[in-house]
Coordinates of N, CA, C and O in Angstrom, one line a residue:
M207 N -35.5 174.7 41.7 CA -35.4 173.2 42.6 C -35.3 173.7 43.9 O -35.1 174.8 44.7
N208 N -36.6 173.1 44.6 CA -36.8 173.3 46.3 C -36.2 172.3 47.0 O -36.8 171.3 47.7
E209 N -35.1 172.9 47.8 CA -34.3 171.5 48.4 C -34.4 171.8 49.7 O -34.3 173.0 50.2
S210 N -34.3 170.7 50.4 CA -34.9 170.9 52.0 C -34.0 169.9 52.6 O -33.7 168.8 51.8
V211 N -33.6 169.6 53.6 CA -32.6 168.6 54.4 C -32.9 169.1 55.9 O -33.4 169.7 56.4
K212 N -33.5 167.3 56.0 CA -34.2 167.2 57.7 C -33.5 165.8 57.9 O -32.9 164.9 57.5
F213 N -33.9 165.5 59.2 CA -33.2 164.6 60.2 C -34.4 163.5 60.4 O -35.4 164.1 61.2
I214 N -34.5 162.2 60.2 CA -35.5 161.1 60.3 C -34.9 160.4 61.5 O -33.7 159.4 60.9
T215 N -35.3 160.1 62.5 CA -34.9 159.3 63.4 C -35.5 157.8 63.3 O -34.7 156.6 63.5
S216 N -36.6 157.7 63.0 CA -37.1 156.5 62.8 C -38.2 156.5 61.6 O -39.3 156.7 61.8
P217 N -37.5 156.2 60.6 CA -38.4 156.4 59.4 C -39.2 155.1 59.1 O -39.3 153.9 59.6
K218 N -40.6 155.4 58.9 CA -41.7 155.0 58.4 C -42.8 155.1 57.4 O -42.6 156.1 56.4
G219 N -43.5 154.1 57.3 CA -44.5 154.2 56.0 C -43.7 154.7 54.6 O -42.7 154.3 53.8
E220 N -43.8 156.1 53.9 CA -43.5 156.3 52.9 C -42.1 156.9 52.7 O -41.2 156.5 51.8
Y221 N -41.7 157.4 54.0 CA -40.3 157.7 53.8 C -39.2 156.6 54.4 O -38.2 156.7 53.4
L222 N -39.8 155.4 54.6 CA -39.1 153.9 54.5 C -38.9 153.7 53.3 O -38.1 152.9 52.9
K223 N -40.0 153.6 52.7 CA -40.0 153.2 51.1 C -38.9 154.2 50.4 O -38.3 153.7 49.5
K224 N -38.9 155.5 50.4 CA -38.1 156.2 49.5 C -36.6 155.9 49.9 O -35.8 155.8 48.9
I225 N -36.1 155.7 51.4 CA -35.1 155.2 51.7 C -34.5 153.9 51.1 O -33.4 154.0 50.7
T226 N -35.7 152.8 51.1 CA -35.4 151.7 51.0 C -35.0 152.0 49.4 O -33.9 150.9 48.8
K227 N -35.7 152.6 48.8 CA -35.7 152.4 47.2 C -34.3 153.3 46.9 O -33.5 152.5 46.0
L228 N -34.1 154.2 47.3 CA -32.5 155.1 46.9 C -31.5 154.0 47.3 O -30.5 153.9 46.6
W229 N -31.3 153.5 48.6 CA -30.5 152.9 49.0 C -30.4 151.4 48.1 O -29.2 151.3 47.6
C230 N -31.2 150.8 48.1 CA -31.2 149.3 46.8 C -30.9 149.7 45.5 O -29.9 149.3 44.7
K231 N -31.3 151.0 45.2 CA -30.9 151.5 43.6 C -29.4 151.7 43.4 O -28.5 151.3 42.8
T232 N -28.9 152.4 44.8 CA -27.3 152.7 44.6 C -26.6 151.6 45.2 O -25.4 151.3 44.1
F233 N -26.7 151.1 46.1 CA -25.8 149.9 46.6 C -26.0 148.6 46.2 O -25.2 147.9 46.3
G234 N -27.1 148.4 45.7 CA -27.7 146.8 45.3 C -27.9 146.0 46.3 O -28.2 145.1 46.0
D235 N -28.2 146.2 47.5 CA -28.7 145.6 48.5 C -30.2 145.2 48.5 O -30.8 146.1 47.8
D236 N -30.7 144.0 49.4 CA -31.8 144.0 49.1 C -32.6 145.1 50.5 O -32.4 145.3 51.1
E237 N -34.1 144.7 50.0 CA -34.7 145.4 51.2 C -34.6 144.8 52.6 O -34.4 145.7 53.4
A238 N -34.3 143.5 52.7 CA -34.5 142.8 54.1 C -33.1 143.5 54.6 O -32.9 143.8 56.0
F239 N -31.9 143.4 53.7 CA -30.5 144.3 54.5 C -30.7 145.7 54.8 O -30.4 145.8 56.2
V240 N -31.6 146.3 54.2 CA -31.6 148.0 54.6 C -32.5 147.8 55.8 O -32.4 148.5 56.8
S241 N -33.8 147.1 55.8 CA -34.4 147.0 56.9 C -33.6 146.5 58.2 O -33.9 146.7 59.4
S242 N -32.6 145.5 58.2 CA -32.1 144.9 59.3 C -30.9 146.2 59.7 O -30.9 146.1 60.9
I243 N -30.4 146.8 59.2 CA -29.5 148.2 59.4 C -30.7 149.4 60.1 O -30.0 149.5 61.3
I244 N -31.9 149.5 59.7 CA -32.8 150.8 60.1 C -33.0 150.3 61.6 O -33.2 150.8 62.5
A245 N -33.2 148.9 61.6 CA -33.7 147.8 62.7 C -32.8 147.9 63.7 O -33.4 147.7 65.3
S246 N -31.7 148.1 63.6 CA -30.3 147.6 64.5 C -30.2 149.0 65.6 O -30.4 150.1 65.3
K247 N -30.1 148.3 66.8 CA -29.8 149.3 67.7 C -29.0 150.3 67.7 O -28.5 151.4 68.4
S248 N -27.8 150.5 66.7 CA -27.0 151.2 66.5 C -27.3 152.3 65.6 O -26.8 153.4 65.4
Y249 N -28.6 152.1 65.1 CA -28.9 153.0 63.8 C -29.5 154.2 65.0 O -30.4 154.2 65.8
A250 N -29.1 155.4 64.4 CA -29.5 156.6 65.2 C -30.4 157.2 64.2 O -31.2 158.2 64.6
G251 N -30.3 157.4 63.4 CA -31.5 157.9 62.2 C -30.5 158.7 60.6 O -29.6 158.0 60.3
T252 N -31.3 159.2 59.9 CA -30.7 159.3 58.2 C -31.2 160.9 58.2 O -32.5 161.2 58.2
V253 N -29.9 161.5 57.7 CA -29.9 163.0 57.2 C -30.5 162.4 55.6 O -30.1 161.7 55.0
C254 N -31.8 163.4 55.5 CA -32.5 163.2 53.9 C -32.6 164.6 53.1 O -33.1 165.6 54.1
A255 N -32.1 165.1 52.2 CA -32.0 165.8 51.1 C -33.3 165.7 50.3 O -33.4 164.6 49.3
E256 N -34.2 166.5 49.8 CA -35.6 166.0 49.3 C -35.2 167.5 48.0 O -34.6 168.6 48.4
N257 N -35.9 167.2 46.9 CA -36.1 168.6 46.0 C -37.8 168.4 45.5 O -38.2 167.1 45.2
N258 N -38.4 169.3 46.2 CA -40.0 168.8 45.6 C -40.5 167.6 46.2 O -41.3 167.0 45.3
G259 N -39.9 167.0 47.3 CA -40.9 165.7 47.9 C -39.9 164.2 47.5 O -40.3 163.6 48.1
E260 N -39.4 164.8 46.6 CA -38.4 163.5 46.1 C -37.4 163.3 47.2 O -36.4 164.3 47.1
L261 N -36.8 162.3 47.4 CA -35.5 161.7 48.3 C -34.4 161.8 47.3 O -34.6 161.3 46.3
I262 N -33.1 162.6 47.4 CA -32.5 162.6 46.5 C -31.1 162.6 46.6 O -30.1 162.4 46.3
G263 N -31.0 162.3 48.1 CA -29.8 162.1 48.9 C -30.4 162.0 50.5 O -30.7 162.3 50.9
M264 N -29.0 160.9 51.1 CA -29.1 160.5 52.2 C -27.8 160.1 53.2 O -26.9 159.8 51.9
A265 N -28.0 160.3 54.2 CA -26.8 159.6 54.7 C -27.3 159.3 56.1 O -27.9 159.9 56.9
H266 N -27.0 158.2 56.5 CA -27.5 157.3 57.7 C -26.2 157.5 58.8 O -24.8 157.5 58.6
L267 N -26.9 157.9 59.9 CA -25.7 157.8 61.2 C -25.9 156.7 61.9 O -26.8 155.9 62.5
I268 N -24.9 156.0 62.4 CA -24.8 155.1 63.1 C -24.1 154.9 64.3 O -22.6 155.8 64.3
K269 N -24.5 154.7 65.4 CA -23.8 155.2 66.9 C -22.5 154.5 67.1 O -22.6 152.9 66.9
L270 N -21.4 155.2 67.3 CA -20.4 154.2 67.8 C -20.5 153.5 69.0 O -20.9 154.2 70.1
E271 N -20.3 152.5 69.4 CA -20.6 151.9 70.9 C -19.4 152.3 71.8 O -18.5 152.8 71.5
N272 N -19.8 152.3 73.2 CA -19.5 153.2 74.1 C -18.8 154.6 73.9 O -18.6 155.1 74.4
K273 N -19.7 155.2 73.3 CA -19.3 157.1 72.9 C -20.9 157.3 73.0 O -22.0 156.9 72.1
S274 N -21.0 158.2 73.9 CA -22.2 159.1 74.0 C -22.8 159.8 72.8 O -24.2 159.6 72.4
R275 N -22.4 160.2 71.9 CA -22.4 161.3 71.0 C -21.7 161.0 70.0 O -21.0 162.1 69.1
A276 N -20.8 159.9 69.6 CA -20.3 159.7 68.3 C -20.9 159.0 67.2 O -21.3 158.0 67.8
Y277 N -20.6 159.4 66.2 CA -21.8 158.4 65.0 C -20.4 158.5 63.8 O -19.6 159.4 63.7
Y278 N -20.9 157.4 63.0 CA -20.1 157.7 61.5 C -21.2 157.6 60.4 O -22.0 157.3 60.7
L279 N -20.6 158.2 59.6 CA -22.1 158.1 58.3 C -21.6 156.5 57.5 O -20.6 156.5 57.2
Y280 N -23.1 156.2 57.1 CA -23.2 155.1 56.4 C -23.8 155.0 55.4 O -24.9 155.9 55.7
A281 N -23.7 154.6 54.4 CA -24.5 154.6 53.3 C -25.2 155.7 52.9 O -25.9 156.1 53.0
V282 N -24.0 156.8 52.3 CA -24.6 157.9 52.0 C -24.6 157.7 50.4 O -23.8 157.1 49.7
A283 N -25.7 158.3 50.0 CA -26.2 158.1 48.6 C -26.8 159.5 48.0 O -27.4 160.3 48.9
T284 N -26.3 159.8 46.9 CA -27.1 160.8 45.9 C -28.0 160.4 44.7 O -27.1 159.5 44.1
A285 N -29.1 160.5 44.4 CA -29.7 160.1 43.0 C -29.0 160.6 42.1 O -28.3 161.1 41.9
A286 N -29.2 159.5 41.3 CA -27.8 159.2 40.1 C -28.3 160.8 39.3 O -27.0 161.4 38.8
E287 N -29.2 161.1 39.2 CA -29.6 162.6 38.3 C -29.5 163.5 39.0 O -29.7 164.6 38.5
H288 N -29.0 163.6 40.4 CA -28.7 164.5 41.1 C -27.3 164.8 41.6 O -26.8 165.8 42.5
R289 N -26.5 163.7 41.1 CA -24.8 163.8 41.2 C -24.5 165.1 40.9 O -24.7 165.5 39.5
G290 N -23.3 165.7 41.7 CA -22.4 166.3 41.1 C -22.8 168.2 41.2 O -22.5 169.0 40.7
K291 N -24.0 167.9 42.1 CA -24.7 169.2 42.5 C -24.3 169.9 43.5 O -25.3 170.8 44.3
G292 N -23.7 169.0 44.4 CA -23.7 169.9 45.7 C -24.5 169.4 46.9 O -24.9 169.6 48.0
I293 N -25.5 168.0 46.5 CA -26.3 167.6 47.8 C -26.0 167.1 48.7 O -26.1 167.6 50.0
F294 N -24.1 166.4 48.7 CA -23.9 166.3 49.8 C -23.3 167.1 50.6 O -23.4 166.9 52.1
L295 N -23.1 168.2 50.4 CA -22.6 169.3 50.9 C -23.9 169.9 51.8 O -23.6 170.2 52.9
H296 N -25.0 169.9 51.5 CA -26.0 169.8 52.4 C -26.5 169.1 53.3 O -26.7 169.4 54.2
I297 N -26.0 167.8 53.0 CA -26.2 166.7 54.0 C -25.1 167.1 55.1 O -25.6 166.9 56.2
K298 N -24.0 166.9 54.6 CA -23.1 166.9 55.6 C -22.8 167.8 56.6 O -22.3 168.2 57.8
T299 N -23.3 169.5 55.9 CA -23.3 170.6 57.1 C -24.7 170.9 57.6 O -24.9 171.9 58.6
Y300 N -25.6 169.8 57.8 CA -26.9 169.7 58.3 C -26.4 169.7 60.1 O -25.6 169.0 60.2
R301 N -27.0 170.4 60.6 CA -26.7 170.3 62.2 C -27.8 169.6 63.1 O -28.8 170.0 62.6
L302 N -27.4 168.6 63.7 CA -28.3 167.5 64.5 C -28.3 168.7 65.6 O -27.4 168.9 66.1
A303 N -29.8 168.6 66.3 CA -30.0 169.6 67.5 C -29.6 168.8 68.7 O -29.1 167.5 68.9

């Protein structure tokens, strides 16, 4: 397994497709809802965990109003086939610069 974690501030193209697919599969929301969250002014980015180019986990950061560097995690998901393997541990310990 070749896992990596990265922070995507403005997902586009193939990354946006991967995020949307995992979100819809995990939570049952439609693509329009996912797009509305990512397009919102509160959206700060997504911490993504990958394995050999496959998106296997994610957590979205939403900026708290009236706070300069305060965020909460939203729509935290791990692909079903990768659950129980500590993927979220990698995501939650990722340091943002």
